Short mmCIF file of C-alpha atoms in Angstrom, two decimals:
data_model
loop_
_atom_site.label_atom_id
_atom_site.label_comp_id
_atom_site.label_asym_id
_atom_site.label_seq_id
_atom_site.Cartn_x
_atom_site.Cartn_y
_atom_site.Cartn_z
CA UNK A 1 0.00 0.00 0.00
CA UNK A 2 3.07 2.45 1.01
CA UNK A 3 4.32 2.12 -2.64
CA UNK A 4 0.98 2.76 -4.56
CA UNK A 5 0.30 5.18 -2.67
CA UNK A 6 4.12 6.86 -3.10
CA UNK A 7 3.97 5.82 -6.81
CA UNK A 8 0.51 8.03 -6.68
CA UNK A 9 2.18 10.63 -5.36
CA UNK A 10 4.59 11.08 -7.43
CA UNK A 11 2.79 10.75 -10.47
CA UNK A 12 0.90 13.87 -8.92
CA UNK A 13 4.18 15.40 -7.91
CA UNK A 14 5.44 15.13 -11.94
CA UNK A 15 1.81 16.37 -13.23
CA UNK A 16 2.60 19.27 -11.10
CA UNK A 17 5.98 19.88 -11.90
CA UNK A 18 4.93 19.87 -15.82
CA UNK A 19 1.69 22.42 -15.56
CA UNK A 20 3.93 24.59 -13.76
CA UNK A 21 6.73 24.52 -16.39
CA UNK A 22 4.44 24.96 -18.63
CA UNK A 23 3.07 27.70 -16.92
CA UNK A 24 6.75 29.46 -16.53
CA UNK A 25 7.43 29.09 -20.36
CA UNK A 26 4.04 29.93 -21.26
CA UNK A 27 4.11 26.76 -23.26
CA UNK A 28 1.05 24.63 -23.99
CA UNK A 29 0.52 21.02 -25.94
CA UNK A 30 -2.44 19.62 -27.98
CA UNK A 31 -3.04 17.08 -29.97
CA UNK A 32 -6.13 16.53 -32.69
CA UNK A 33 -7.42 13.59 -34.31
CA UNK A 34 -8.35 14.16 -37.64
CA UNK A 35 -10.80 10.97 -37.59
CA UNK A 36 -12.91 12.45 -34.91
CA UNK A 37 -11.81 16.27 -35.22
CA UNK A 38 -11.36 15.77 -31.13
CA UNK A 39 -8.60 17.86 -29.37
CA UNK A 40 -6.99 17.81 -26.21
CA UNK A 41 -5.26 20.91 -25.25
CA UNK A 42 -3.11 21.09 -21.86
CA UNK A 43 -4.21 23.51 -19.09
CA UNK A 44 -1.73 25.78 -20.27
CA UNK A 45 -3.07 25.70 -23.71
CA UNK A 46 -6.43 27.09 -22.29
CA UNK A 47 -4.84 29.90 -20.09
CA UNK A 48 -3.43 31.06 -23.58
CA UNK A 49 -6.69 30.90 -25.86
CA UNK A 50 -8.46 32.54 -22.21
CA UNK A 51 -10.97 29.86 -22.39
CA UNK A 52 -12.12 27.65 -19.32
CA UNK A 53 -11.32 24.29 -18.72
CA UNK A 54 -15.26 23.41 -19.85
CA UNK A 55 -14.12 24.92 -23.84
CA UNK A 56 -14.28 21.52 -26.57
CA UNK A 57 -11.99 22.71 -28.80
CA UNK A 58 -12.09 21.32 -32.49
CA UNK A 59 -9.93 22.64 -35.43
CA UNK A 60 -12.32 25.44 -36.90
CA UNK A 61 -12.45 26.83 -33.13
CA UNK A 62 -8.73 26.58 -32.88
CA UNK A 63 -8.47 28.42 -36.11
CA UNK A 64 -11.07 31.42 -35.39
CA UNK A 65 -8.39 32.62 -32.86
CA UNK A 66 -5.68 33.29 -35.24
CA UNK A 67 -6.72 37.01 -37.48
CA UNK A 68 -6.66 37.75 -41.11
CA UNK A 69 -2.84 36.91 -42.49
CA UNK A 70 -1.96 34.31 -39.94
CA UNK A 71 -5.13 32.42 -40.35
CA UNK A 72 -4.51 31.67 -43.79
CA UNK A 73 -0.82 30.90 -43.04
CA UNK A 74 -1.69 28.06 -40.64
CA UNK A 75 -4.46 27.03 -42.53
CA UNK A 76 -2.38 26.20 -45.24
CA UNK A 77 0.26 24.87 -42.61
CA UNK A 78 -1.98 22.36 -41.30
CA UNK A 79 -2.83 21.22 -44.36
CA UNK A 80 0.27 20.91 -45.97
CA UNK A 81 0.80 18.59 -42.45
CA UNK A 82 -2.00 16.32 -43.15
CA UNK A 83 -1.33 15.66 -46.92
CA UNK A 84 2.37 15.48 -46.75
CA UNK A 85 3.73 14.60 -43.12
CA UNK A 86 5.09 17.82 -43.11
CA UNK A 87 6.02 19.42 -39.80
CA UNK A 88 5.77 23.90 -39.35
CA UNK A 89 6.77 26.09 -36.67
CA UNK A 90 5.43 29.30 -37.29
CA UNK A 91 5.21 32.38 -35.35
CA UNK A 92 2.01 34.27 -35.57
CA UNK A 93 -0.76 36.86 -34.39
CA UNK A 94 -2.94 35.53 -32.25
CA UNK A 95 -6.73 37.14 -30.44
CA UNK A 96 -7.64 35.16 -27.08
CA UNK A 97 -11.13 34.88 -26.45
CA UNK A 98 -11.20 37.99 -24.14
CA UNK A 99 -9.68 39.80 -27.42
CA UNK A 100 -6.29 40.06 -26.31
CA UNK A 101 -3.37 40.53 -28.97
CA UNK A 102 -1.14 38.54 -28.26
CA UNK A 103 1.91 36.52 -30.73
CA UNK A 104 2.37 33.22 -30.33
CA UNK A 105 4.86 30.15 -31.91
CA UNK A 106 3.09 27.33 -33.51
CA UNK A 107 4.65 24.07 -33.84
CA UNK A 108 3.17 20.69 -35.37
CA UNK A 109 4.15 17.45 -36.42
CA UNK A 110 1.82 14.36 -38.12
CA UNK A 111 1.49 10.87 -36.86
CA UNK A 112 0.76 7.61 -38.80
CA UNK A 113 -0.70 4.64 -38.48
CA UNK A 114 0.01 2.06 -41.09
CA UNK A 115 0.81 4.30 -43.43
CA UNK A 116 -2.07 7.00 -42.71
CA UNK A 117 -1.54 10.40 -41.25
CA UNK A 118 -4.26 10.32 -38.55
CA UNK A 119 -3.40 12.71 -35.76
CA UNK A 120 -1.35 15.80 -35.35
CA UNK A 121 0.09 17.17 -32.53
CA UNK A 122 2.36 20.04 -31.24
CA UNK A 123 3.03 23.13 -28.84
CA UNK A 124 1.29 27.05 -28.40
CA UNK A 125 3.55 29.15 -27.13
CA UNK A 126 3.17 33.17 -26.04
CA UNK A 127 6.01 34.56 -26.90
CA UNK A 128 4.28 38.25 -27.07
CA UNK A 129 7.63 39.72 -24.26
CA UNK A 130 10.01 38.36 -26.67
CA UNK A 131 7.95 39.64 -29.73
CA UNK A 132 7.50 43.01 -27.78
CA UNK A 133 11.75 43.19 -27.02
CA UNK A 134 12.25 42.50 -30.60
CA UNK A 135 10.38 44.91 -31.89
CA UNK A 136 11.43 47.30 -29.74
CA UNK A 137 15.04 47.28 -30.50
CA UNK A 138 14.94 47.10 -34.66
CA UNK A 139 13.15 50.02 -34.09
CA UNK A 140 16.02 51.36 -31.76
CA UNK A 141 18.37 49.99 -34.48
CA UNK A 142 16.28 51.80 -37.04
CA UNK A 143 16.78 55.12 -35.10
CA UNK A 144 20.30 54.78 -34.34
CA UNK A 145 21.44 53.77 -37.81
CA UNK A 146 19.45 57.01 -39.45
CA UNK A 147 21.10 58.89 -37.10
CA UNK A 148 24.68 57.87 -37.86
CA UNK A 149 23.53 57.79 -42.01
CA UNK A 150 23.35 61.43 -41.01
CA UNK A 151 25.59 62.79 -39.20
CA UNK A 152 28.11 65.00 -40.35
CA UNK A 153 30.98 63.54 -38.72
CA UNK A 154 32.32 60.09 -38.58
CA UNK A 155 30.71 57.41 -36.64
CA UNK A 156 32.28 53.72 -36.17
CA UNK A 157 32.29 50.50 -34.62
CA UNK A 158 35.00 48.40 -34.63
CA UNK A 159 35.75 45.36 -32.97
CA UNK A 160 39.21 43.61 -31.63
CA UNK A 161 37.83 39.76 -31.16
CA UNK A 162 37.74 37.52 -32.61
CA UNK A 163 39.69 39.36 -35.59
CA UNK A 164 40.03 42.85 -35.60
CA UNK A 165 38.07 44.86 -38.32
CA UNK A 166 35.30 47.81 -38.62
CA UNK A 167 31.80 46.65 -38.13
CA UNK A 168 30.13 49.98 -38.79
CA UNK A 169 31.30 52.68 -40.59
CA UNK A 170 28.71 55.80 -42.27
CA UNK A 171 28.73 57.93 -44.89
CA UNK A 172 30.17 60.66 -43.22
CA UNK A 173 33.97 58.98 -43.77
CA UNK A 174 33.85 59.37 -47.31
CA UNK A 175 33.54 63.13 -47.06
CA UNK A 176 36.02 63.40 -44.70
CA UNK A 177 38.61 60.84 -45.29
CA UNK A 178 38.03 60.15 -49.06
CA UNK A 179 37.66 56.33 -48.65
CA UNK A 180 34.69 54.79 -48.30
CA UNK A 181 32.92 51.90 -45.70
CA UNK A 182 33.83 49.27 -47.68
CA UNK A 183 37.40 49.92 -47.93
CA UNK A 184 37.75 51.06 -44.11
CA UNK A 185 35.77 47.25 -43.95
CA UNK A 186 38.58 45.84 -45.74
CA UNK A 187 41.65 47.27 -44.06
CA UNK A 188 41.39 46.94 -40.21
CA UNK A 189 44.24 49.53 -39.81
CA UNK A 190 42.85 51.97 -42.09
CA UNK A 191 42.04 54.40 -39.55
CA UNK A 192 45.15 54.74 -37.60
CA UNK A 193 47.10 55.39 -40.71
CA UNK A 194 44.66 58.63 -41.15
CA UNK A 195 46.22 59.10 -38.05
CA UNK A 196 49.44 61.95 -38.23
CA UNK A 197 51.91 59.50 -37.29
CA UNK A 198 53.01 62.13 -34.31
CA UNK A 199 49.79 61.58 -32.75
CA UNK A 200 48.95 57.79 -33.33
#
């Protein structure tokens, strides 16, 4: 009885330990079989569609949360999935039932059974913080670089490791050194030799 009941136990303990690390990496599983049009979607899958644990998903329902663009993309996904075996990992937008925005990675992969493709299966994920970040600094990168495209004096970036070299060089250089990016990209010494040799 001690070990059923610590086998039991444990079995809860790993079903914990799973819906919370699913819960940290906002990471969710389903599966769908294409004979009955059945899901099953983890608990974390339903925190991320904001649906309760009473929702019965079925494909079209777990389509009508993806908008516009990205419908058609995993539409076509899907698809391509049950006809071929082929597997996707996409990363798309994504409206929760409460009409949150949010972006989400998509991953899938078909099963067989002698020969037939009758299930697929894969992971949700909400990736909308690492979306967010991303965003966020191209357009910081966007900003900076129109900046230095700019400016009328020389802006750089060079590096030492792992071999020395310019990274970045803008426009500026040309008008004031007479050689342009690329050639300041090719020689890694190129700007100390613009350098008066009394103050290098």
């Amino acid at each position: 009885i001690t070990e059923a009941r610590r086998a039991r136990e444990d079995a809860q303990s790993a079903k914990s330990l799973l819906t919370e690390t699913q819960r940290m990496a906002k990471l969710g599983g389903w599966e769908l079989n294409l004979e009955t049009d059945h899901q099953l979607w983890t608990e974390e899958t339903y925190r991320i569609h904001e649906v309760d644990d009473g929702y019965q998903p079925d494909l079209e329902g777990g389509l009508s949360f993806f908008p516009g663009k990205s419908r058609k993309i995993i539409e076509k996904a899907i698809q391509k999935a049950i006809d071929t075996g082929q597997p996707y990992d996409l990363e798309l937008d994504f409206i929760t039932a409460k009409g949150i925005p949010l972006f989400v990675r998509c991953k899938g992969k078909a099963h067989r059974k002698n020969g037939k493709i009758f299930k697929l299966s894969g992971t949700i994920q909400d990736i909308t913080e690492r979306k967010i970040s991303e965003n966020a600094l191209k357009e910081s990168e966007a900003r900076y670089r129109r900046l230095a495209e700019n400016a009328p004096e020389i802006i750089y970036r060079y590096r030492f490791f792992p071999a020395p070299g310019f990274e970045y060089v803008n426009p500026a250089a040309t008008a004031i050194t007479g050689y342009t990016p690329e050639e300041h990209y090719a020689d890694p010494e190129l700007g100390l030799k613009l350098i008066h040799p009394d103050d290098r």
